[in-house]
PDB file of C-alpha atoms and ligand atoms in Angstrom:
ATOM      1  CA  MET V   1      28.059  95.200  72.031  1.00 38.00           C
ATOM      2  CA  SER V   2      30.502  97.512  73.791  1.00 39.00           C
ATOM      3  CA  ASP V   3      33.010  99.510  71.869  1.00 37.00           C
ATOM      4  CA  ALA V   4      35.748  97.076  72.938  1.00 37.00           C
ATOM      5  CA  GLN V   5      34.093  94.048  71.380  1.00 37.00           C
ATOM      6  CA  VAL V   6      34.735  92.734  67.915  1.00 36.00           C
ATOM      7  CA  GLU V   7      33.602  89.707  65.976  1.00 36.00           C
ATOM      8  CA  PRO V   8      36.670  88.362  64.229  1.00 36.00           C
ATOM      9  CA  VAL V   9      36.495  86.540  60.924  1.00 36.00           C
ATOM     10  CA  VAL V  10      39.539  85.031  59.280  1.00 36.00           C
ATOM     11  CA  ASP V  11      39.951  85.252  55.546  1.00 37.00           C
ATOM     12  CA  GLN V  12      42.007  82.057  55.194  1.00 38.00           C
ATOM     13  CA  SER V  13      42.801  82.618  51.549  1.00 35.00           C
ATOM     14  CA  ARG V  14      44.512  85.928  52.169  1.00 38.00           C
ATOM     15  CA  ARG V  15      45.826  85.121  55.645  1.00 41.00           C
ATOM     16  CA  THR V  16      44.516  88.374  56.988  1.00 42.00           C
ATOM     17  CA  TRP V  17      42.614  89.271  60.100  1.00 47.00           C
ATOM     18  CA  VAL V  18      39.247  90.858  59.570  1.00 41.00           C
ATOM     19  CA  ALA V  19      36.648  91.880  62.083  1.00 39.00           C
ATOM     20  CA  ILE V  20      33.408  93.744  62.184  1.00 33.00           C
ATOM     21  CA  THR V  21      33.140  96.453  64.778  1.00 35.00           C
ATOM     22  CA  CYS V  22      29.826  97.698  66.060  1.00 29.00           C
ATOM     23  CA  GLY V  23      31.013  99.879  68.928  1.00 36.00           C
ATOM     24  CA  ALA V  24      29.865 103.360  69.637  1.00 34.00           C
ATOM     25  CA  GLY V  25      33.475 104.461  69.719  1.00 37.00           C
ATOM     26  CA  ALA V  26      34.366 103.078  66.304  1.00 38.00           C
ATOM     27  CA  VAL V  27      35.656 105.599  63.825  1.00 38.00           C
ATOM     28  CA  ALA V  28      32.871 106.884  61.610  1.00 35.00           C
ATOM     29  CA  GLY V  29      32.965 105.541  58.099  1.00 35.00           C
ATOM     30  CA  VAL V  30      35.211 102.611  58.915  1.00 38.00           C
ATOM     31  CA  ALA V  31      33.371  99.316  59.163  1.00 39.00           C
ATOM     32  CA  THR V  32      36.209  96.840  59.516  1.00 43.00           C
ATOM     33  CA  ALA V  33      38.900  96.317  62.079  1.00 45.00           C
ATOM     34  CA  VAL V  34      41.681  93.801  62.142  1.00 43.00           C
ATOM     35  CA  PRO V  35      42.187  92.283  65.584  1.00 46.00           C
ATOM     36  CA  PHE V  36      44.422  89.405  66.451  1.00 47.00           C
ATOM     37  CA  ILE V  37      42.387  86.261  66.884  1.00 45.00           C
ATOM     38  CA  LYS V  38      42.475  82.657  67.866  1.00 52.00           C
ATOM     39  CA  THR V  39      40.791  80.767  65.049  1.00 58.00           C
ATOM     40  CA  PHE V  40      43.781  78.722  63.977  1.00 57.00           C
ATOM     41  CA  THR V  41      44.000  75.083  62.904  1.00 63.00           C
ATOM     42  CA  PRO V  42      45.634  72.653  65.399  1.00 58.00           C
ATOM     43  CA  SER V  43      49.040  72.895  63.711  1.00 62.00           C
ATOM     44  CA  GLU V  44      48.759  76.644  63.637  1.00 62.00           C
ATOM     45  CA  ARG V  45      47.919  76.603  67.334  1.00 63.00           C
ATOM     46  CA  ALA V  46      51.114  74.667  68.034  1.00 59.00           C
ATOM     47  CA  LYS V  47      53.058  77.284  66.158  1.00 63.00           C
ATOM     48  CA  ALA V  48      51.153  79.976  67.964  1.00 58.00           C
ATOM     49  CA  ALA V  49      52.293  78.530  71.277  1.00 69.00           C
ATOM     50  CA  GLY V  50      55.668  80.086  70.820  1.00 78.00           C
ATOM     51  CA  ALA V  51      57.862  78.588  68.125  1.00 90.00           C
ATOM     52  CA  PRO V  52      59.953  81.139  66.254  1.00 94.00           C
ATOM     53  CA  VAL V  53      58.840  81.819  62.695  1.00 95.00           C
ATOM     54  CA  GLU V  54      61.241  82.065  59.779  1.00 96.00           C
ATOM     55  CA  VAL V  55      60.407  84.512  57.008  1.00 97.00           C
ATOM     56  CA  ASP V  56      61.882  84.982  53.547  1.00 97.00           C
ATOM     57  CA  ILE V  57      61.742  88.643  52.579  1.00 97.00           C
ATOM     58  CA  ALA V  58      63.621  88.363  49.280  1.00 97.00           C
ATOM     59  CA  ASP V  59      60.446  89.222  47.371  1.00 96.00           C
ATOM     60  CA  LEU V  60      59.479  92.184  49.536  1.00 97.00           C
ATOM     61  CA  LYS V  61      59.622  95.340  47.443  1.00 97.00           C
ATOM     62  CA  PRO V  62      60.028  98.907  48.763  1.00 98.00           C
ATOM     63  CA  GLY V  63      56.710 100.111  50.126  1.00 97.00           C
ATOM     64  CA  GLU V  64      55.333  96.591  50.593  1.00 97.00           C
ATOM     65  CA  LYS V  65      54.220  94.748  53.715  1.00 97.00           C
ATOM     66  CA  LYS V  66      54.188  91.061  54.551  1.00 97.00           C
ATOM     67  CA  THR V  67      52.250  89.600  57.491  1.00 97.00           C
ATOM     68  CA  VAL V  68      53.181  86.400  59.322  1.00 96.00           C
ATOM     69  CA  GLU V  69      51.748  84.748  62.423  1.00 95.00           C
ATOM     70  CA  TRP V  70      53.815  84.471  65.561  1.00 94.00           C
ATOM     71  CA  ARG V  71      52.313  83.356  68.876  1.00 93.00           C
ATOM     72  CA  GLY V  72      48.875  83.895  67.410  1.00 92.00           C
ATOM     73  CA  LYS V  73      49.615  87.497  66.552  1.00 95.00           C
ATOM     74  CA  PRO V  74      50.012  89.212  63.210  1.00 97.00           C
ATOM     75  CA  VAL V  75      53.586  90.387  62.718  1.00 97.00           C
ATOM     76  CA  TRP V  76      54.167  92.928  60.002  1.00 98.00           C
ATOM     77  CA  ILE V  77      57.356  93.182  57.992  1.00 98.00           C
ATOM     78  CA  ILE V  78      57.495  96.385  55.985  1.00 98.00           C
ATOM     79  CA  LYS V  79      60.184  97.490  53.576  1.00 98.00           C
ATOM     80  CA  ARG V  80      60.167 101.248  53.892  1.00 98.00           C
ATOM     81  CA  THR V  81      61.076 103.524  50.983  1.00 98.00           C
ATOM     82  CA  PRO V  82      63.464 106.490  51.457  1.00 97.00           C
ATOM     83  CA  ALA V  83      60.400 108.778  51.553  1.00 97.00           C
ATOM     84  CA  MET V  84      58.812 106.633  54.262  1.00 97.00           C
ATOM     85  CA  LEU V  85      62.013 106.828  56.292  1.00 97.00           C
ATOM     86  CA  ASP V  86      62.111 110.610  55.824  1.00 96.00           C
ATOM     87  CA  SER V  87      58.616 110.854  57.312  1.00 96.00           C
ATOM     88  CA  LEU V  88      59.998 109.515  60.593  1.00 96.00           C
ATOM     89  CA  LYS V  89      62.117 112.649  61.020  1.00 94.00           C
ATOM     90  CA  SER V  90      59.300 115.140  60.613  1.00 87.00           C
ATOM     91  CA  ASP V  91      56.688 113.747  62.991  1.00 85.00           C
ATOM     92  CA  VAL V  92      58.718 113.550  66.200  1.00 92.00           C
ATOM     93  CA  ALA V  93      57.007 116.437  68.021  1.00 94.00           C
ATOM     94  CA  GLU V  94      53.623 114.785  67.470  1.00 95.00           C
ATOM     95  CA  LEU V  95      54.576 111.443  68.989  1.00 97.00           C
ATOM     96  CA  ALA V  96      53.796 110.245  72.508  1.00 97.00           C
ATOM     97  CA  ASP V  97      57.015 108.257  72.885  1.00 96.00           C
ATOM     98  CA  PRO V  98      59.373 109.084  70.014  1.00 96.00           C
ATOM     99  CA  GLU V  99      62.380 107.408  71.603  1.00 95.00           C
ATOM    100  CA  SER V 100      60.534 104.226  72.554  1.00 96.00           C
ATOM    101  CA  ARG V 101      61.260 104.565  76.260  1.00 95.00           C
ATOM    102  CA  ARG V 102      57.914 103.364  77.602  1.00 94.00           C
ATOM    103  CA  ASN V 103      57.812  99.685  78.531  1.00 94.00           C
ATOM    104  CA  ALA V 104      60.981  99.310  76.556  1.00 96.00           C
ATOM    105  CA  ASP V 105      61.711  95.838  77.912  1.00 94.00           C
ATOM    106  CA  ASP V 106      58.417  94.557  76.513  1.00 95.00           C
ATOM    107  CA  LEU V 107      57.949  96.717  73.450  1.00 97.00           C
ATOM    108  CA  THR V 108      61.301  97.627  71.992  1.00 97.00           C
ATOM    109  CA  PRO V 109      64.358  95.355  72.067  1.00 96.00           C
ATOM    110  CA  PRO V 110      67.686  97.192  72.521  1.00 95.00           C
ATOM    111  CA  TYR V 111      68.590  96.803  68.837  1.00 96.00           C
ATOM    112  CA  ALA V 112      65.386  98.634  67.855  1.00 97.00           C
ATOM    113  CA  ARG V 113      65.732 101.600  70.215  1.00 96.00           C
ATOM    114  CA  ASN V 114      66.430 104.036  67.434  1.00 95.00           C
ATOM    115  CA  ALA V 115      64.374 106.388  65.265  1.00 92.00           C
ATOM    116  CA  GLN V 116      63.503 103.629  62.788  1.00 97.00           C
ATOM    117  CA  ARG V 117      62.803 101.073  65.547  1.00 98.00           C
ATOM    118  CA  SER V 118      64.595  98.460  63.496  1.00 98.00           C
ATOM    119  CA  ILE V 119      67.811  96.569  62.897  1.00 97.00           C
ATOM    120  CA  LYS V 120      68.063  97.536  59.235  1.00 97.00           C
ATOM    121  CA  PRO V 121      66.773 101.075  58.710  1.00 97.00           C
ATOM    122  CA  GLU V 122      64.432 100.135  55.879  1.00 98.00           C
ATOM    123  CA  ILE V 123      62.873  97.007  57.414  1.00 98.00           C
ATOM    124  CA  LEU V 124      60.261  97.449  60.151  1.00 98.00           C
ATOM    125  CA  VAL V 125      59.175  94.358  62.078  1.00 98.00           C
ATOM    126  CA  ALA V 126      56.226  95.069  64.375  1.00 98.00           C
ATOM    127  CA  VAL V 127      53.339  93.246  66.009  1.00 98.00           C
ATOM    128  CA  GLY V 128      50.197  94.561  64.342  1.00 98.00           C
ATOM    129  CA  ILE V 129      48.110  94.934  67.477  1.00 98.00           C
ATOM    130  CA  CYS V 130      47.022  98.266  68.888  1.00 98.00           C
ATOM    131  CA  SER V 131      48.201  98.972  72.433  1.00 97.00           C
ATOM    132  CA  HIS V 132      44.745 100.285  73.382  1.00 97.00           C
ATOM    133  CA  LEU V 133      42.317  97.349  73.218  1.00 97.00           C
ATOM    134  CA  GLY V 134      43.910  94.990  70.760  1.00 96.00           C
ATOM    135  CA  CYS V 135      42.490  95.767  67.329  1.00 97.00           C
ATOM    136  CA  SER V 136      44.877  95.587  64.427  1.00 96.00           C
ATOM    137  CA  PRO V 137      45.537  98.938  62.765  1.00 98.00           C
ATOM    138  CA  SER V 138      45.053  99.450  59.032  1.00 97.00           C
ATOM    139  CA  ASP V 139      47.756 100.503  56.601  1.00 98.00           C
ATOM    140  CA  LYS V 140      47.625 104.177  55.752  1.00 98.00           C
ATOM    141  CA  PHE V 141      50.876 104.488  53.851  1.00 97.00           C
ATOM    142  CA  THR V 142      49.797 107.324  51.557  1.00 96.00           C
ATOM    143  CA  PRO V 143      50.760 110.725  52.990  1.00 96.00           C
ATOM    144  CA  GLY V 144      48.397 113.686  53.150  1.00 95.00           C
ATOM    145  CA  ALA V 145      44.922 114.474  54.417  1.00 93.00           C
ATOM    146  CA  GLN V 146      42.312 111.710  54.190  1.00 94.00           C
ATOM    147  CA  PRO V 147      39.362 110.589  56.308  1.00 94.00           C
ATOM    148  CA  SER V 148      40.261 110.332  60.015  1.00 94.00           C
ATOM    149  CA  LEU V 149      43.800 111.603  59.378  1.00 96.00           C
ATOM    150  CA  PRO V 150      45.342 115.081  59.518  1.00 93.00           C
ATOM    151  CA  GLU V 151      46.747 117.151  56.660  1.00 93.00           C
ATOM    152  CA  SER V 152      50.214 116.597  58.033  1.00 93.00           C
ATOM    153  CA  TRP V 153      49.862 112.803  57.789  1.00 96.00           C
ATOM    154  CA  GLY V 154      53.185 111.336  56.684  1.00 95.00           C
ATOM    155  CA  GLY V 155      52.070 107.719  56.338  1.00 97.00           C
ATOM    156  CA  GLY V 156      51.566 105.047  58.969  1.00 98.00           C
ATOM    157  CA  PHE V 157      48.698 103.101  60.509  1.00 98.00           C
ATOM    158  CA  LEU V 158      45.199 103.970  61.727  1.00 98.00           C
ATOM    159  CA  CYS V 159      43.429 101.836  64.283  1.00 98.00           C
ATOM    160  CA  PRO V 160      39.797 101.802  63.152  1.00 96.00           C
ATOM    161  CA  CYS V 161      38.420 100.888  66.576  1.00 97.00           C
ATOM    162  CA  HIS V 162      39.024 104.177  68.370  1.00 97.00           C
ATOM    163  CA  GLY V 163      41.232 106.195  66.054  1.00 97.00           C
ATOM    164  CA  SER V 164      44.742 105.726  67.411  1.00 98.00           C
ATOM    165  CA  THR V 165      47.422 106.480  64.868  1.00 98.00           C
ATOM    166  CA  PHE V 166      50.975 105.212  64.519  1.00 98.00           C
ATOM    167  CA  ASP V 167      53.781 106.321  62.264  1.00 97.00           C
ATOM    168  CA  LEU V 168      55.801 104.102  59.955  1.00 98.00           C
ATOM    169  CA  ALA V 169      57.986 103.011  62.867  1.00 98.00           C
ATOM    170  CA  GLY V 170      54.918 101.959  64.874  1.00 98.00           C
ATOM    171  CA  ARG V 171      55.233 104.962  67.209  1.00 98.00           C
ATOM    172  CA  VAL V 172      51.914 106.146  68.597  1.00 98.00           C
ATOM    173  CA  PHE V 173      50.811 109.743  68.137  1.00 97.00           C
ATOM    174  CA  LYS V 174      49.983 111.946  71.136  1.00 96.00           C
ATOM    175  CA  ASN V 175      46.489 112.344  72.572  1.00 96.00           C
ATOM    176  CA  LYS V 176      45.201 109.034  71.268  1.00 97.00           C
ATOM    177  CA  PRO V 177      43.625 106.170  73.239  1.00 97.00           C
ATOM    178  CA  ALA V 178      46.577 103.857  72.605  1.00 98.00           C
ATOM    179  CA  PRO V 179      49.176 104.438  75.324  1.00 97.00           C
ATOM    180  CA  ASP V 180      52.165 102.769  73.738  1.00 98.00           C
ATOM    181  CA  ASN V 181      54.034 102.171  70.535  1.00 98.00           C
ATOM    182  CA  LEU V 182      53.462  98.942  68.645  1.00 98.00           C
ATOM    183  CA  GLN V 183      55.622  96.097  69.888  1.00 98.00           C
ATOM    184  CA  VAL V 184      58.778  95.242  68.004  1.00 98.00           C
ATOM    185  CA  PRO V 185      59.068  91.481  68.592  1.00 97.00           C
ATOM    186  CA  PRO V 186      62.376  89.750  69.226  1.00 97.00           C
ATOM    187  CA  HIS V 187      63.868  89.017  65.829  1.00 97.00           C
ATOM    188  CA  MET V 188      67.132  88.659  63.976  1.00 97.00           C
ATOM    189  CA  TYR V 189      68.496  88.136  60.475  1.00 97.00           C
ATOM    190  CA  LEU V 190      69.695  84.717  59.396  1.00 96.00           C
ATOM    191  CA  SER V 191      70.894  86.253  56.122  1.00 96.00           C
ATOM    192  CA  ASP V 192      70.202  89.416  54.149  1.00 95.00           C
ATOM    193  CA  THR V 193      66.794  88.123  53.148  1.00 95.00           C
ATOM    194  CA  ARG V 194      65.851  85.663  55.904  1.00 97.00           C
ATOM    195  CA  LEU V 195      64.461  86.738  59.215  1.00 96.00           C
ATOM    196  CA  ILE V 196      63.497  84.813  62.276  1.00 96.00           C
ATOM    197  CA  ILE V 197      60.715  86.212  64.440  1.00 97.00           C
ATOM    198  CA  GLY V 198      60.624  85.231  68.097  1.00 95.00           C
ATOM    199  CA  GLU V 199      64.317  84.738  68.615  1.00 93.00           C
ATOM    200  CA  ASP V 200      67.121  87.251  68.772  1.00 91.00           C
ATOM    201  CA  LYS V 201      70.187  85.374  69.744  1.00 80.00           C
ATOM    202  CA  LYS V 202      71.891  82.383  68.248  1.00 50.00           C
ATOM    203  CA  ALA V 203      71.231  79.092  70.031  1.00 43.00           C
TER     204      ALA V 203
HETATM  205  S1  FES M   1      41.937  99.342  69.985  1.00 64.04           S
HETATM  206 FE1  FES M   1      41.234 101.294  70.573  1.00 64.04          FE
HETATM  207  S2  FES M   1      42.380 102.640  69.334  1.00 64.04           S
HETATM  208 FE2  FES M   1      43.124 100.708  68.777  1.00 64.04          FE
END
C-alpha cells in the first residue's frame, strides 16, 4: 500500500471517521487516520449530494467540537475558548498562509477572511480534510510539546498521514506537505445557536 492509501472504517455509533494507515510516510507512533469516506446509507448519500445541513450548537461548550456530515465530508464546529483564540495571535509567523489568501474563493468565504477564519470569533466551522491527500486531521487542542508537535504548539490539528499541522483556525503551518488551509465551507447563522452548513445567503 502506498503512503497515500487508507482503509476507511466508519464507527457508526460515534459518527466518526476512522482509518488505518499503513504507508511508509505515516507519522511514527500514530496508527489511525481519519479520512473522509463514502460508506453512507442511501439516505445519507442523498444528503451527501449537496443538501445544506442544519446544526444546533446550543449544547456546544467552550473547547468542544461537534462533527456533522455535509456533501460526504466531515465538517467540524468548534467553540474556541479565549485561550484558544489567543493562540491564533502568536503563531502567525509560523503559518504558510496566515491571511487565507491562497485559493480564497474555494477555501475561505469573504466573511471568514479574518484571523479567526469565522463569522463569530469563537466558532470555527471547517471541513476536516487535509489539503495534502485527504486524510482527516486529529484534534490536538492541548498546547505544549507532545509527540510529533513542537514545544511552541499552541493547539490545533495534526494530520497523522504525513504530519501536516494546522492551528485552531485551520491555517496550515509552513514547511508541511499540506499546501493550503482547511476549507471553511459556506455557512450562516439562522439564530444564535443554529447554523446552516452549505448555504450562506437567504433564499
Ligand atoms: S494527507 Fe498528507 S499530511 Fe494530511
